Amino acid sequence: MADARTLSVDDSVSYSAGELRAMRDEFQRFLLEYQFGLREVETKIAILQDEFQLMHDYNPIEHVTSRVKSPDSIVDKVGRKGIEADFESIRAGITDIAGVRVTCSFVRDAYRLFDLLTQQDDIRVLAVKDYIAEPKANGYKSLHAIVEVPVFLSTGRVEVPVEVQFRTIAMDFWASLEHKIYYKYDSQVPGELLAELTAAAETAAELDVKMERLHRELHGDDWRTPRGRTASLT
């Protein structure tokens, strides 16, 4: 009897309770793929972190955070980008549904970890945006990579895109503050405050350079220095 009940949307589309449950279940399965893909990338990063600590007595990773976008956030982005509301279009049009942020000690560590992750033979790099080498106009810095990782389900292999961001502690602190300010002002941030944010980004960049120089004076130019970029940043 429950399946016979309907929900009308804009007086033009009606769904039975059973259809609504099926839509909910399909959305959950869709998000589950991204949760599993996220778990695969998190495991790879955790292995690198443990190996650094145990074998090299050095940990370039300060902390790792991750998230899968909420259904509401996905729906909002579908609307903003004008994407068709079907799962294949969402897969193609939104590549940051699953995201991992790796906060590193130094800029060189960010590049080193990017190389070590993307060189793994089951990882495919889809896109890279190097905002460390070329910061955004407001001073934002971070190395963004969209990677594709295989997930093996009972129904077969699925390739899942995951966004991975690499940044230093200073970059992360600045980005967190900027996000809070934009949220407080509903993205309408006063010009003088924007100027101060940009100046703060420059100060953070100077701090990164100074701290890395001090670190190299103490520990020398060892294996943590990348011997040359092995991935194309485009």
Coordinates of C-alpha atoms in Angstrom, one line a residue:
M1 CA 0.0 0.0 0.0
A2 CA 2.8 2.4 0.8
D3 CA 4.2 2.1 -2.7
A4 CA 1.0 3.6 -4.0
R5 CA 1.5 6.9 -2.3
T6 CA 2.9 9.6 -4.4
L7 CA 4.9 12.8 -3.9
S8 CA 4.3 15.6 -6.4
V9 CA 7.0 18.1 -7.4
D10 CA 5.8 21.4 -8.9
D11 CA 2.5 19.7 -9.6
S12 CA 4.0 18.1 -12.7
V13 CA 6.1 15.1 -11.6
S14 CA 4.9 12.4 -9.2
Y15 CA 7.0 9.6 -7.6
S16 CA 5.7 6.6 -5.6
A17 CA 7.3 5.9 -2.3
G18 CA 8.9 2.9 -3.8
E19 CA 10.4 5.0 -6.6
L20 CA 11.7 7.5 -4.0
R21 CA 13.4 4.7 -2.1
A22 CA 15.0 3.3 -5.2
M23 CA 16.3 6.8 -6.1
R24 CA 17.7 7.1 -2.5
D25 CA 19.4 3.7 -2.7
E26 CA 20.9 4.5 -6.1
F27 CA 22.3 7.7 -4.8
Q28 CA 23.8 5.9 -1.8
R29 CA 25.4 3.4 -4.1
F30 CA 26.8 6.2 -6.2
L31 CA 28.4 7.9 -3.2
L32 CA 29.7 4.6 -1.9
E33 CA 32.0 4.3 -4.8
Y34 CA 33.6 7.6 -3.9
Q35 CA 33.9 6.6 -0.2
F36 CA 35.8 3.5 -1.3
G37 CA 37.9 5.4 -3.7
L38 CA 38.7 7.9 -0.9
R39 CA 39.7 5.0 1.3
E40 CA 42.1 3.6 -1.3
V41 CA 43.9 7.0 -1.6
E42 CA 44.0 7.4 2.2
T43 CA 45.5 4.0 2.6
K44 CA 48.3 4.8 0.0
I45 CA 49.1 8.0 1.9
A46 CA 49.1 6.3 5.3
I47 CA 51.5 3.6 3.9
L48 CA 53.9 6.4 2.7
Q49 CA 53.6 8.2 6.0
D50 CA 54.4 5.0 8.1
E51 CA 57.3 4.1 5.8
F52 CA 58.8 7.6 6.1
Q53 CA 58.6 7.5 9.8
L54 CA 59.9 3.9 10.3
M55 CA 62.6 3.8 7.6
H56 CA 63.7 7.4 7.3
D57 CA 63.0 8.7 10.8
Y58 CA 61.2 11.7 9.2
N59 CA 57.6 12.4 8.6
P60 CA 56.8 14.9 5.8
I61 CA 53.1 14.7 6.5
E62 CA 51.7 16.9 9.3
H63 CA 48.1 15.7 9.0
V64 CA 45.5 14.4 6.5
T65 CA 41.9 15.2 6.2
S66 CA 39.3 13.8 3.8
R67 CA 35.6 14.1 2.9
V68 CA 32.9 13.0 0.5
K69 CA 30.6 15.8 -0.6
S70 CA 27.1 15.6 0.9
P71 CA 24.1 15.1 -1.4
D72 CA 23.1 18.7 -0.8
S73 CA 26.5 20.0 -1.8
I74 CA 26.4 17.8 -5.0
V75 CA 23.0 19.0 -5.9
D76 CA 24.0 22.7 -5.4
K77 CA 27.1 22.2 -7.6
V78 CA 25.0 20.4 -10.3
G79 CA 22.7 23.5 -10.4
R80 CA 25.6 26.0 -10.4
K81 CA 27.5 24.2 -13.3
G82 CA 24.3 23.4 -15.3
I83 CA 25.1 19.7 -15.2
E84 CA 22.4 17.2 -16.3
A85 CA 20.9 15.5 -13.2
D86 CA 22.0 11.9 -14.0
F87 CA 24.8 10.0 -12.5
E88 CA 26.9 9.7 -15.6
S89 CA 26.8 13.5 -16.2
I90 CA 27.6 14.1 -12.5
R91 CA 30.6 11.7 -12.7
A92 CA 31.9 13.5 -15.8
G93 CA 31.2 17.0 -14.6
I94 CA 32.1 16.9 -10.9
T95 CA 35.6 15.4 -10.1
D96 CA 36.0 16.6 -6.5
I97 CA 33.1 14.6 -4.9
A98 CA 35.8 12.7 -3.0
G99 CA 38.7 14.8 -1.6
V100 CA 41.8 14.3 0.4
R101 CA 44.0 17.1 1.8
V102 CA 47.6 16.4 2.7
T103 CA 49.2 19.0 4.9
C104 CA 53.0 18.9 4.7
S105 CA 55.9 20.4 6.6
F106 CA 57.6 22.0 3.6
V107 CA 56.9 22.9 -0.1
R108 CA 59.4 20.3 -1.2
D109 CA 57.6 17.6 0.8
A110 CA 54.3 18.5 -1.0
Y111 CA 56.0 17.9 -4.4
R112 CA 57.7 14.8 -3.2
L113 CA 54.5 13.3 -2.0
F114 CA 52.7 14.2 -5.2
D115 CA 55.4 12.4 -7.1
L116 CA 55.4 9.3 -4.9
L117 CA 51.6 9.0 -5.1
T118 CA 51.1 9.6 -8.8
Q119 CA 54.0 7.3 -9.8
Q120 CA 52.1 4.3 -8.4
D121 CA 51.1 2.1 -11.3
D122 CA 47.4 1.9 -10.4
I123 CA 47.0 5.6 -10.2
R124 CA 46.1 7.7 -13.2
V125 CA 46.5 11.4 -13.2
L126 CA 43.5 13.2 -14.8
A127 CA 44.4 16.8 -14.1
V128 CA 46.9 18.9 -12.1
K129 CA 46.7 22.6 -11.0
D130 CA 49.8 23.8 -9.4
Y131 CA 48.7 26.9 -7.4
I132 CA 52.1 26.7 -5.5
A133 CA 54.1 27.6 -8.6
E134 CA 51.3 29.9 -9.9
P135 CA 49.2 31.2 -6.9
K136 CA 45.6 32.5 -7.4
A137 CA 45.2 36.2 -7.6
N138 CA 44.1 36.3 -3.9
G139 CA 47.3 34.5 -2.8
Y140 CA 45.9 31.0 -2.5
K141 CA 48.5 28.3 -2.8
S142 CA 48.1 24.5 -3.0
L143 CA 48.9 21.7 -5.4
H144 CA 45.7 20.1 -6.7
A145 CA 45.6 16.7 -8.5
I146 CA 42.6 14.8 -9.7
V147 CA 43.6 11.1 -9.7
E148 CA 41.7 8.0 -10.7
V149 CA 42.0 5.0 -8.5
P150 CA 40.5 1.5 -9.1
V151 CA 37.9 0.1 -6.7
F152 CA 37.0 -3.5 -6.9
L153 CA 33.3 -4.2 -6.1
S154 CA 31.2 -7.3 -6.3
T155 CA 29.9 -6.0 -9.7
G156 CA 33.5 -5.5 -11.0
R157 CA 36.1 -2.8 -11.2
V158 CA 35.2 0.9 -11.0
E159 CA 37.5 3.8 -11.7
V160 CA 36.9 6.5 -9.1
P161 CA 38.2 10.1 -9.4
V162 CA 39.6 11.6 -6.2
E163 CA 40.9 15.2 -5.7
V164 CA 44.1 15.3 -3.7
Q165 CA 45.4 18.6 -2.4
F166 CA 49.0 19.1 -1.1
R167 CA 49.9 22.2 0.9
T168 CA 52.1 23.3 3.7
I169 CA 51.0 24.2 7.2
A170 CA 51.2 27.9 6.4
M171 CA 49.2 27.5 3.2
D172 CA 46.6 25.5 5.1
F173 CA 46.3 28.0 7.9
W174 CA 45.8 30.9 5.4
A175 CA 43.2 28.9 3.3
S176 CA 41.3 28.0 6.4
L177 CA 41.2 31.7 7.5
E178 CA 40.2 32.8 4.0
H179 CA 37.3 30.3 3.9
K180 CA 36.0 31.5 7.3
I181 CA 36.1 35.2 6.2
Y182 CA 34.3 34.5 2.9
Y183 CA 31.7 32.5 4.8
K184 CA 31.2 35.3 7.3
Y185 CA 30.7 37.9 4.6
D186 CA 28.7 35.6 2.3
S187 CA 31.5 36.0 -0.3
Q188 CA 31.1 39.8 -0.3
V189 CA 34.4 40.6 1.4
P190 CA 35.3 44.3 1.8
G191 CA 38.2 45.4 -0.4
E192 CA 40.5 46.4 2.5
L193 CA 40.1 42.9 4.0
L194 CA 40.9 41.3 0.7
A195 CA 44.1 43.3 0.5
E196 CA 45.0 42.2 4.0
L197 CA 44.4 38.6 3.0
T198 CA 46.6 38.9 0.0
A199 CA 49.4 40.4 2.1
A200 CA 49.0 37.6 4.7
A201 CA 49.4 35.1 1.9
E202 CA 52.7 36.7 0.9
T203 CA 53.8 36.6 4.6
A204 CA 52.9 32.9 4.7
A205 CA 54.9 32.2 1.6
E206 CA 57.9 34.0 3.1
L207 CA 57.5 31.9 6.2
D208 CA 57.6 28.7 4.2
V209 CA 60.8 29.8 2.4
K210 CA 62.5 30.8 5.7
M211 CA 61.5 27.6 7.6
E212 CA 62.6 25.4 4.7
R213 CA 65.9 27.1 4.5
L214 CA 66.5 26.6 8.2
H215 CA 65.5 23.0 7.9
R216 CA 68.0 22.5 5.1
E217 CA 70.8 24.2 7.1
L218 CA 70.2 21.7 9.9
H219 CA 69.7 18.6 7.9
G220 CA 71.4 19.2 4.5
D221 CA 70.2 18.5 1.0
D222 CA 69.2 14.9 1.3
W223 CA 66.7 12.4 -0.2
R224 CA 63.8 14.7 0.6
T225 CA 64.9 17.0 -2.2
P226 CA 63.1 16.1 -5.4
R227 CA 65.6 15.1 -8.1
G228 CA 63.4 16.6 -10.8
R229 CA 59.7 16.6 -11.6
T230 CA 58.5 13.2 -12.9
A231 CA 55.0 14.3 -13.6
S232 CA 53.7 16.9 -16.0
L233 CA 51.9 19.8 -14.2
T234 CA 49.3 21.1 -16.6

